[in-house]
Amino acid sequence: MDRDILHVDAGGGYDILIEPGVLDRAGARIKAALPKAKRLFVVTDSNVSPLYGPRLVASLETHGFEVHTRVIPAGETSKCAAGLTDLWEWMTAHGITRTDAVAALGGGVTGDLAGFTASTVLRGVGLVQIPTTLLSQVDSSVGGKTAIDLPTGKNLAGTFYQPHLVLMDPETLATLPDGDFMSGMAEVVKYGCIWDAAFFDFLADRPSRPALMGDITHILRTCCDIKRQVVDADEHDTGLRMILNFGHTLGHAYELAGEYTKWSHGQAVAAGMVTAARLGVELGVTDPGVPCKIESVLASLGLPTHIDCDFEHIEKAVGIDKKSAGDSVTLILLEKIGAVRPMKLPKSQVLETLAGMNRR
Ligand code: GLY
């Protein structure tokens, strides 16, 4: 059987299984990872539920689990305090115990919300992430960040809570709309930029969805292996893990400028990576050839390499960024493709440099 297994040490330690068709074998895989679980609380959304819910539930029931399913409305608005309370009440009303488990079937919204719920209900129950989007497979399902959004901002309440198992079925990507697939590709390209020049070149040689899907298991494995190493070195995001935010500070400015509707996260990160590379060149850190290389890969995937944005949004994103402390901000820059360099700089210097670039 074609199966890749990666092991994450963080938390209690867990496996990431990258396995075509694993959805139909989820019951057996979960039984092996969480042998005491009797009840499985499946959280999924209104888009994913009709596509993959019945297969997952059938496999779980075949393996003797008592299965309860909650379908949340698809979209970011579900990732809120009311959604969290609803899941807490639903799980406790159905008799969840501390040895039972939550399974998050879907993308990042489902994984973040279900993960937060699993980490807090009864002070923590089992958690299985079953990501079905490229973005959640290469990023949010691994590493244990859970969150909800608050009226004051995105992801402002959450926990670090590592899953007990991640089941990744690359075949679920077949139903992902092109825009979502390419949005996920921005994060894939990011891994090449920050960690692995050969992987970056590998992606550059596959400028279409069919070409990428031909090697999707290798792509998922490479991204998850990088993320695994970063998370194991810095589970609680106090040092190395911030390199995963390459392109994200400026990406946040673009998301903010588009009021979180005009640009997807991946599109904003794509343009953010190019701006961060150009900023790195201005600051004398980044090899001058780097921005063009990144632009070329992103453009070949139909991702934006530039987003117009009022400077006030850039100021806000640099000012409120989670990596910002007092008058300085830690920027994630590249020396060259595959070699990342976090740099703590005065905010004023960063903003002046960006303003100068904007004027040209
Ligand atoms: N998505 C970035 C991280 O997991 O740290």
Short mmCIF file of C-alpha atoms and ligand atoms in Angstrom, two decimals:
data_model
loop_
_atom_site.label_atom_id
_atom_site.label_comp_id
_atom_site.label_asym_id
_atom_site.label_seq_id
_atom_site.Cartn_x
_atom_site.Cartn_y
_atom_site.Cartn_z
CA MET A 1 0.00 0.00 0.00
CA ASP A 2 1.23 3.48 -0.94
CA ARG A 3 1.59 5.13 2.46
CA ASP A 4 3.92 7.72 3.96
CA ILE A 5 4.21 8.02 7.72
CA LEU A 6 5.86 10.92 9.49
CA HIS A 7 6.19 11.09 13.24
CA VAL A 8 5.88 14.31 15.23
CA ASP A 9 7.42 14.23 18.72
CA ALA A 10 5.54 17.29 20.04
CA GLY A 11 2.66 16.75 22.44
CA GLY A 12 2.36 13.08 23.26
CA GLY A 13 3.88 12.24 19.86
CA TYR A 14 1.73 11.36 16.85
CA ASP A 15 1.82 10.09 13.30
CA ILE A 16 0.90 11.88 10.11
CA LEU A 17 -0.35 9.32 7.61
CA ILE A 18 -0.33 10.42 3.98
CA GLU A 19 -2.25 7.68 2.27
CA PRO A 20 -4.51 7.74 -0.81
CA GLY A 21 -7.91 6.33 0.15
CA VAL A 22 -7.20 6.47 3.90
CA LEU A 23 -10.68 7.89 4.44
CA ASP A 24 -12.05 4.38 3.96
CA ARG A 25 -9.56 2.99 6.48
CA ALA A 26 -9.91 5.75 9.05
CA GLY A 27 -11.69 3.49 11.54
CA ALA A 28 -8.76 1.06 11.71
CA ARG A 29 -6.15 3.84 11.86
CA ILE A 30 -7.99 5.68 14.66
CA LYS A 31 -8.59 2.48 16.63
CA ALA A 32 -4.84 1.82 16.54
CA ALA A 33 -3.95 5.35 17.67
CA LEU A 34 -6.71 5.81 20.26
CA PRO A 35 -7.60 2.29 21.46
CA LYS A 36 -9.71 3.50 24.41
CA ALA A 37 -11.99 5.77 22.40
CA LYS A 38 -15.59 4.52 22.11
CA ARG A 39 -17.33 7.64 20.81
CA LEU A 40 -16.09 9.67 17.88
CA PHE A 41 -17.40 13.24 17.49
CA VAL A 42 -16.98 14.15 13.83
CA VAL A 43 -16.96 17.88 13.08
CA THR A 44 -17.23 18.76 9.42
CA ASP A 45 -18.66 21.55 7.29
CA SER A 46 -21.55 21.89 4.89
CA ASN A 47 -19.27 21.60 1.82
CA VAL A 48 -17.20 18.64 2.96
CA SER A 49 -19.91 16.66 4.72
CA PRO A 50 -21.75 15.44 1.58
CA LEU A 51 -18.46 14.68 -0.19
CA TYR A 52 -16.60 12.68 2.46
CA GLY A 53 -18.74 12.42 5.60
CA PRO A 54 -20.52 9.15 4.73
CA ARG A 55 -17.26 7.33 3.88
CA LEU A 56 -15.63 8.40 7.12
CA VAL A 57 -18.66 7.52 9.22
CA ALA A 58 -19.00 4.11 7.52
CA SER A 59 -15.38 3.27 8.27
CA LEU A 60 -15.71 4.42 11.89
CA GLU A 61 -18.91 2.43 12.44
CA THR A 62 -17.37 -0.68 10.89
CA HIS A 63 -14.74 -0.47 13.60
CA GLY A 64 -17.31 -0.24 16.36
CA PHE A 65 -17.22 3.49 17.15
CA GLU A 66 -20.38 5.25 18.29
CA VAL A 67 -20.32 8.16 15.85
CA HIS A 68 -21.88 11.60 16.30
CA THR A 69 -21.59 14.16 13.52
CA ARG A 70 -21.95 17.95 13.64
CA VAL A 71 -22.05 19.86 10.36
CA ILE A 72 -21.03 23.50 10.71
CA PRO A 73 -21.72 26.12 8.02
CA ALA A 74 -18.75 26.31 5.62
CA GLY A 75 -16.73 29.50 6.05
CA GLU A 76 -14.69 31.53 8.48
CA THR A 77 -17.73 32.84 10.38
CA SER A 78 -18.17 29.40 11.99
CA LYS A 79 -14.84 29.83 13.77
CA CYS A 80 -16.35 31.87 16.59
CA ALA A 81 -17.14 31.70 20.29
CA ALA A 82 -20.76 30.70 19.58
CA GLY A 83 -19.53 27.82 17.40
CA LEU A 84 -17.22 26.66 20.17
CA THR A 85 -19.98 26.75 22.79
CA ASP A 86 -22.29 24.88 20.45
CA LEU A 87 -19.74 22.06 20.04
CA TRP A 88 -19.03 21.89 23.78
CA GLU A 89 -22.75 21.57 24.51
CA TRP A 90 -23.35 19.04 21.74
CA MET A 91 -20.47 16.81 22.84
CA THR A 92 -21.36 16.87 26.52
CA ALA A 93 -25.06 16.30 25.73
CA HIS A 94 -24.00 13.11 23.91
CA GLY A 95 -21.96 11.85 26.83
CA ILE A 96 -18.40 12.48 25.68
CA THR A 97 -15.81 11.08 28.10
CA ARG A 98 -12.13 11.90 28.44
CA THR A 99 -11.11 8.81 26.50
CA ASP A 100 -13.35 9.65 23.53
CA ALA A 101 -12.17 11.66 20.56
CA VAL A 102 -13.02 14.46 18.16
CA ALA A 103 -12.33 14.06 14.43
CA ALA A 104 -12.00 17.23 12.36
CA LEU A 105 -12.92 16.47 8.74
CA GLY A 106 -12.35 19.46 6.46
CA GLY A 107 -10.19 22.52 6.02
CA GLY A 108 -8.53 24.96 8.37
CA VAL A 109 -11.72 26.44 9.84
CA THR A 110 -13.01 23.01 10.84
CA GLY A 111 -9.61 21.91 12.14
CA ASP A 112 -9.05 25.06 14.19
CA LEU A 113 -12.53 25.06 15.73
CA ALA A 114 -12.75 21.30 16.37
CA GLY A 115 -9.18 21.34 17.70
CA PHE A 116 -9.97 24.13 20.14
CA THR A 117 -13.08 22.26 21.25
CA ALA A 118 -11.15 19.00 21.73
CA SER A 119 -8.48 20.78 23.74
CA THR A 120 -10.98 22.29 26.17
CA VAL A 121 -13.98 19.99 26.51
CA LEU A 122 -13.49 17.96 29.72
CA ARG A 123 -10.04 19.66 29.78
CA GLY A 124 -8.94 17.74 26.71
CA VAL A 125 -10.01 14.66 24.75
CA GLY A 126 -8.53 12.79 21.80
CA LEU A 127 -8.13 14.68 18.53
CA VAL A 128 -7.78 13.37 15.00
CA GLN A 129 -7.19 15.82 12.19
CA ILE A 130 -8.47 14.69 8.78
CA PRO A 131 -7.61 17.66 6.53
CA THR A 132 -9.23 17.74 3.09
CA THR A 133 -7.78 20.96 1.64
CA LEU A 134 -4.22 21.56 0.48
CA LEU A 135 -3.81 24.45 2.93
CA SER A 136 -4.89 22.37 5.90
CA GLN A 137 -2.85 19.36 4.78
CA VAL A 138 0.43 21.26 4.48
CA ASP A 139 -0.12 23.65 7.36
CA SER A 140 -2.94 23.86 9.87
CA SER A 141 -3.58 20.17 10.60
CA VAL A 142 0.00 19.67 11.81
CA GLY A 143 1.54 21.44 14.76
CA GLY A 144 -1.29 21.84 17.23
CA LYS A 145 -2.42 25.44 16.77
CA THR A 146 -6.14 25.76 17.42
CA ALA A 147 -8.16 28.96 17.41
CA ILE A 148 -11.35 30.89 17.03
CA ASP A 149 -11.76 34.43 15.74
CA LEU A 150 -12.94 37.26 17.98
CA PRO A 151 -14.67 40.48 16.92
CA THR A 152 -11.28 42.11 17.61
CA GLY A 153 -9.39 39.91 15.15
CA LYS A 154 -8.63 36.52 13.65
CA ASN A 155 -7.25 33.63 15.71
CA LEU A 156 -7.14 35.71 18.88
CA ALA A 157 -8.25 32.91 21.21
CA GLY A 158 -6.86 29.42 21.03
CA THR A 159 -4.61 26.73 22.41
CA PHE A 160 -1.58 24.69 21.52
CA TYR A 161 -2.97 21.17 21.44
CA GLN A 162 -1.30 18.54 19.33
CA PRO A 163 -3.56 16.01 17.63
CA HIS A 164 -3.21 12.29 18.37
CA LEU A 165 -3.26 11.40 14.69
CA VAL A 166 -3.35 13.18 11.33
CA LEU A 167 -4.94 11.29 8.44
CA MET A 168 -4.27 12.84 5.06
CA ASP A 169 -6.00 11.49 1.99
CA PRO A 170 -4.52 13.21 -1.09
CA GLU A 171 -7.52 12.02 -3.12
CA THR A 172 -9.73 14.53 -1.31
CA LEU A 173 -7.91 17.28 -3.21
CA ALA A 174 -9.70 16.17 -6.39
CA THR A 175 -12.84 18.05 -5.34
CA LEU A 176 -11.03 21.23 -4.27
CA PRO A 177 -11.84 24.26 -6.48
CA ASP A 178 -8.82 25.55 -8.45
CA GLY A 179 -8.67 28.78 -6.46
CA ASP A 180 -8.41 26.88 -3.17
CA PHE A 181 -5.84 24.49 -4.57
CA MET A 182 -3.63 27.34 -5.76
CA SER A 183 -4.13 29.20 -2.50
CA GLY A 184 -2.72 26.15 -0.74
CA MET A 185 0.16 26.16 -3.21
CA ALA A 186 1.32 29.52 -1.84
CA GLU A 187 2.10 27.78 1.47
CA VAL A 188 3.74 24.92 -0.42
CA VAL A 189 6.03 27.36 -2.25
CA LYS A 190 6.77 28.99 1.11
CA TYR A 191 8.35 25.75 2.37
CA GLY A 192 10.70 25.75 -0.62
CA CYS A 193 11.59 29.39 0.02
CA ILE A 194 12.41 29.00 3.70
CA TRP A 195 13.90 25.51 3.84
CA ASP A 196 14.56 23.56 0.69
CA ALA A 197 15.93 25.03 -2.56
CA ALA A 198 15.70 21.67 -4.38
CA PHE A 199 12.00 21.47 -3.48
CA PHE A 200 11.53 25.02 -4.78
CA ASP A 201 13.06 23.97 -8.12
CA PHE A 202 10.91 20.83 -8.14
CA LEU A 203 7.81 23.04 -7.84
CA ALA A 204 9.09 25.43 -10.50
CA ASP A 205 9.21 22.47 -12.89
CA ARG A 206 5.51 21.68 -12.26
CA PRO A 207 3.59 24.83 -13.21
CA SER A 208 0.09 23.31 -13.37
CA ARG A 209 -2.35 21.51 -11.13
CA PRO A 210 -2.18 18.20 -13.07
CA ALA A 211 1.62 18.24 -12.93
CA LEU A 212 1.55 18.95 -9.19
CA MET A 213 -1.11 16.31 -8.54
CA GLY A 214 1.13 13.77 -10.28
CA ASP A 215 3.56 14.19 -7.38
CA ILE A 216 1.17 15.20 -4.65
CA THR A 217 2.22 12.59 -2.11
CA HIS A 218 5.83 13.75 -2.37
CA ILE A 219 4.71 17.38 -2.07
CA LEU A 220 2.60 16.72 1.03
CA ARG A 221 5.35 14.63 2.58
CA THR A 222 8.02 17.28 1.98
CA CYS A 223 5.90 20.10 3.44
CA CYS A 224 4.78 18.08 6.45
CA ASP A 225 8.32 16.90 7.09
CA ILE A 226 9.56 20.50 7.19
CA LYS A 227 6.70 21.56 9.42
CA ARG A 228 7.29 18.56 11.68
CA GLN A 229 10.93 19.52 12.18
CA VAL A 230 10.05 23.14 12.91
CA VAL A 231 7.28 22.23 15.37
CA ASP A 232 9.43 19.69 17.16
CA ALA A 233 12.11 22.35 17.62
CA ASP A 234 9.67 25.05 18.77
CA GLU A 235 6.23 23.72 19.61
CA HIS A 236 5.02 26.88 21.32
CA ASP A 237 6.10 29.38 18.70
CA THR A 238 8.71 31.28 20.66
CA GLY A 239 11.57 31.04 18.17
CA LEU A 240 12.17 28.98 15.04
CA ARG A 241 8.47 28.40 14.33
CA MET A 242 8.10 32.03 13.30
CA ILE A 243 9.90 31.21 10.02
CA LEU A 244 6.62 29.61 8.93
CA ASN A 245 5.29 33.14 8.78
CA PHE A 246 7.44 34.11 5.80
CA GLY A 247 5.23 36.38 3.66
CA HIS A 248 2.53 36.52 6.33
CA THR A 249 3.14 39.96 7.88
CA LEU A 250 2.67 41.67 4.52
CA GLY A 251 0.08 39.07 3.62
CA HIS A 252 -1.95 40.24 6.62
CA ALA A 253 -1.78 43.80 5.28
CA TYR A 254 -3.20 42.62 1.96
CA GLU A 255 -5.91 40.53 3.63
CA LEU A 256 -6.82 43.54 5.75
CA ALA A 257 -6.87 45.85 2.71
CA GLY A 258 -9.21 43.43 0.92
CA GLU A 259 -11.37 43.13 4.06
CA TYR A 260 -10.65 39.39 4.13
CA THR A 261 -12.91 38.83 1.12
CA LYS A 262 -11.05 40.17 -1.92
CA TRP A 263 -7.94 38.01 -1.48
CA SER A 264 -7.69 34.51 -0.11
CA HIS A 265 -5.07 33.81 2.55
CA GLY A 266 -2.87 32.06 -0.02
CA GLN A 267 -3.13 34.89 -2.54
CA ALA A 268 -2.21 37.42 0.14
CA VAL A 269 0.71 35.28 1.33
CA ALA A 270 1.92 34.87 -2.26
CA ALA A 271 2.15 38.63 -2.78
CA GLY A 272 3.50 38.97 0.77
CA MET A 273 6.39 36.62 0.00
CA VAL A 274 7.37 38.67 -3.04
CA THR A 275 7.26 41.92 -1.07
CA ALA A 276 9.23 40.33 1.78
CA ALA A 277 11.84 39.17 -0.73
CA ARG A 278 12.05 42.66 -2.25
CA LEU A 279 12.28 44.16 1.22
CA GLY A 280 15.11 41.75 2.01
CA VAL A 281 16.97 42.95 -1.08
CA GLU A 282 16.48 46.60 -0.02
CA LEU A 283 17.83 45.75 3.43
CA GLY A 284 20.87 44.04 1.91
CA VAL A 285 19.95 40.60 3.28
CA THR A 286 18.44 38.87 0.28
CA ASP A 287 20.20 37.82 -2.89
CA PRO A 288 18.87 40.22 -5.60
CA GLY A 289 17.77 37.35 -7.87
CA VAL A 290 15.35 35.93 -5.29
CA PRO A 291 12.23 38.10 -5.84
CA CYS A 292 12.12 37.25 -9.56
CA LYS A 293 12.45 33.53 -8.87
CA ILE A 294 9.58 33.58 -6.39
CA GLU A 295 7.46 35.76 -8.69
CA SER A 296 7.99 33.41 -11.57
CA VAL A 297 6.86 30.28 -9.66
CA LEU A 298 3.85 32.05 -8.15
CA ALA A 299 2.80 33.62 -11.45
CA SER A 300 3.00 30.25 -13.20
CA LEU A 301 0.46 29.01 -10.64
CA GLY A 302 -1.83 31.98 -11.25
CA LEU A 303 -1.08 33.50 -7.86
CA PRO A 304 -0.74 37.28 -7.45
CA THR A 305 2.78 38.63 -7.09
CA HIS A 306 1.70 42.16 -6.22
CA ILE A 307 -1.32 43.54 -4.40
CA ASP A 308 -2.08 47.26 -4.23
CA CYS A 309 -2.56 48.28 -0.65
CA ASP A 310 -2.92 51.57 1.21
CA PHE A 311 0.11 52.21 3.37
CA GLU A 312 -2.11 52.46 6.46
CA HIS A 313 -2.83 48.72 6.15
CA ILE A 314 0.88 47.96 6.01
CA GLU A 315 1.46 50.11 9.09
CA LYS A 316 -1.33 48.32 10.89
CA ALA A 317 -0.11 44.84 9.95
CA VAL A 318 3.47 45.62 10.97
CA GLY A 319 2.23 47.24 14.18
CA ILE A 320 -0.16 44.55 15.36
CA ASP A 321 1.67 41.54 14.05
CA LYS A 322 2.06 38.81 16.66
CA LYS A 323 5.80 38.93 15.99
CA SER A 324 5.97 42.58 16.87
CA ALA A 325 7.09 43.70 20.32
CA GLY A 326 7.34 47.37 21.28
CA ASP A 327 9.21 49.38 18.67
CA SER A 328 10.66 46.42 16.83
CA VAL A 329 9.32 43.69 14.59
CA THR A 330 10.86 40.36 13.66
CA LEU A 331 10.75 40.04 9.92
CA ILE A 332 11.17 36.70 8.23
CA LEU A 333 13.59 37.35 5.39
CA LEU A 334 15.48 35.10 3.01
CA GLU A 335 19.20 35.14 2.31
CA LYS A 336 18.55 33.01 -0.75
CA ILE A 337 16.01 30.38 -1.74
CA GLY A 338 16.07 27.71 0.97
CA ALA A 339 17.87 29.86 3.53
CA VAL A 340 15.73 31.89 5.89
CA ARG A 341 16.92 34.68 8.17
CA PRO A 342 14.59 36.10 10.86
CA MET A 343 15.64 39.68 11.66
CA LYS A 344 14.53 41.93 14.49
CA LEU A 345 14.37 45.46 13.14
CA PRO A 346 12.99 48.81 14.28
CA LYS A 347 9.45 49.19 12.95
CA SER A 348 10.35 52.68 11.74
CA GLN A 349 13.14 51.31 9.53
CA VAL A 350 10.86 48.62 8.08
CA LEU A 351 8.08 51.10 7.37
CA GLU A 352 10.44 53.67 5.84
CA THR A 353 11.97 51.03 3.58
CA LEU A 354 8.54 49.78 2.51
CA ALA A 355 7.38 53.37 1.91
CA GLY A 356 10.42 53.97 -0.29
CA MET A 357 9.65 50.81 -2.28
CA ASN A 358 6.00 51.90 -2.62
CA ARG A 359 7.03 55.25 -4.09
CA ARG A 360 9.07 53.67 -6.88
N1 GLY B 1 0.74 28.21 10.51
C1 GLY B 1 1.94 28.51 11.18
C2 GLY B 1 2.22 27.62 12.33
O1 GLY B 1 1.63 26.58 12.46
O2 GLY B 1 3.03 27.97 13.15
#
